[in-house]
Amino acid sequence: MRDDPARLSFDIEARDGSARRGLLRTAHGTVQTPAFIPLATQGTVRTLSVRDVAAIGFELILGNTFHLHLMPGDERIAELGGLHGFMGWDGSIVTDSGGFQVFSLSHGGVADEIKGRRRPPQGRGRIVSIKERGVRFRSYVDGAEKFMGPEESMAIQARLHSDLALVFDECTPFHAERDYTARSTERTHRWLRRCLDWHADHGPADQAVYGIVQGGVYEDLRAESAQAISEAGVDGIAIGGTLGRDKEEMHGVVAMTTPMLPEAAPKHLLGIGEPDDLLAGIAAGIDVFDCAVPTRLARHGMALAPLPDSRHRFDVRRAGLSHDRGPLVEGCECEACANHTRAYLHYLARQGEPTGMRLMTIHNLTYLERLVRGAREAISAGRFEEYRGLIDSGAPPWEARRAVATTPTSAGR
């Protein structure tokens, strides 16, 4: 692990079991952890302005190397002040390496299932070849042949000038057999070294680099990968790759992997962000999460809500809400809940109105921001498991926060 405060520093302020509260400092400010990160995949958190995102309370967002390279192009973004200047965002930014998206072109249906993406037209968005040097593929934008390897990914991220860059890796699907997963993980480690070498010679001095632990669902491969990443000169560690076929297996892989990593390292769980998964990850010692699910759900009329045994969501498009004068979620302070009725949001969602998508996105992101904010406060109070239990039983984050803050601590604690 590196120790370079000019690029990144991470201080753990409180612990409650394996859960911890901390401060992640980048070149563009301080991020309170545990934190959820909204995705600005193509240079925007879809339907929102950067002022909307900041007003909700977010301090860190994620841009995607693969998509921004293809459109509008990383060189154009560099000319316009890097991703911060291009977007007008003055907070911190992490960029994904593009590895997930590149290899999704090869692994097809599984990756499409994970991300909810339609398959591209024939002749576009397809892998041409995967070799040790990197991956040759066809752009989904115009069908042109492109190449991306470790050096190219790091060069693109350098031009984007994010605060945190992720190394180029292969994300294997859950159906990959052990032998393939092992070979892929070993190649990811060789690519790690190439990423770090390129960045040491050419990367921005204030850009931190995260390594990515792979290994699928296999404990020995995860352990080997954790050791390789921990011993490299990285600034932080992300957990990537397949995490299993269902939530139970995913939670098990995360709980298995985090103890293998250095205690002092900031830990980022890639692509996970539903309420129960956030709480399980925080309990295991994860500091930062990113996921497209809350914003994608919002665009399809699905609201995050305190509903036990229902994946914390309900469909605002259902017919029974067409005359409902109540708020989307009782007690929520977001713009959608404070100013509009379920009947109005139902109407907007049924019509496919962009205003409805925006309001639902604001709600879902507010819900997750308040969830992790409450987790931070509960960790500081030494009452995280109580907070988690209240959420799991159907309490909204704001009520669980108040209960943990005002209820006397149980005897013996």
Short mmCIF file of C-alpha atoms in Angstrom, two decimals, residues 48 56 294 298 302-306 312 314 328-330 332-337 345 357-370 398:
data_model
loop_
_atom_site.label_atom_id
_atom_site.label_comp_id
_atom_site.label_asym_id
_atom_site.label_seq_id
_atom_site.Cartn_x
_atom_site.Cartn_y
_atom_site.Cartn_z
CA LEU A 48 -29.87 15.72 -12.43
CA ILE A 56 -28.60 15.91 -1.72
CA PRO A 294 -31.16 3.48 -7.61
CA ALA A 298 -36.11 5.81 -10.62
CA MET A 302 -39.57 2.42 -8.78
CA ALA A 303 -39.11 4.17 -5.43
CA LEU A 304 -36.81 3.07 -2.62
CA ALA A 305 -38.91 2.79 0.51
CA PRO A 306 -38.93 1.20 4.00
CA HIS A 312 -36.99 -1.83 -0.21
CA PHE A 314 -42.38 -0.16 -4.67
CA LEU A 328 -44.17 9.17 -1.94
CA VAL A 329 -42.53 8.11 1.36
CA GLU A 330 -43.81 9.53 4.64
CA CYS A 332 -38.75 11.89 3.57
CA GLU A 333 -37.43 15.43 3.09
CA CYS A 334 -36.58 15.16 -0.61
CA GLU A 335 -38.20 17.41 -3.22
CA ALA A 336 -40.43 14.64 -4.54
CA CYS A 337 -41.84 13.68 -1.13
CA LEU A 345 -45.71 11.02 -9.42
CA MET A 357 -37.70 10.65 -13.67
CA ARG A 358 -35.85 13.57 -12.12
CA LEU A 359 -38.03 13.63 -9.00
CA MET A 360 -37.79 9.87 -8.54
CA THR A 361 -34.02 10.01 -8.98
CA ILE A 362 -33.76 12.73 -6.34
CA HIS A 363 -35.83 10.59 -3.99
CA ASN A 364 -33.88 7.37 -4.47
CA LEU A 365 -30.51 9.06 -4.09
CA THR A 366 -31.72 11.01 -1.05
CA TYR A 367 -32.93 7.75 0.50
CA LEU A 368 -29.50 6.12 0.11
CA GLU A 369 -27.60 9.21 1.24
CA ARG A 370 -29.69 9.35 4.42
CA TRP A 398 -34.49 9.04 9.32
#
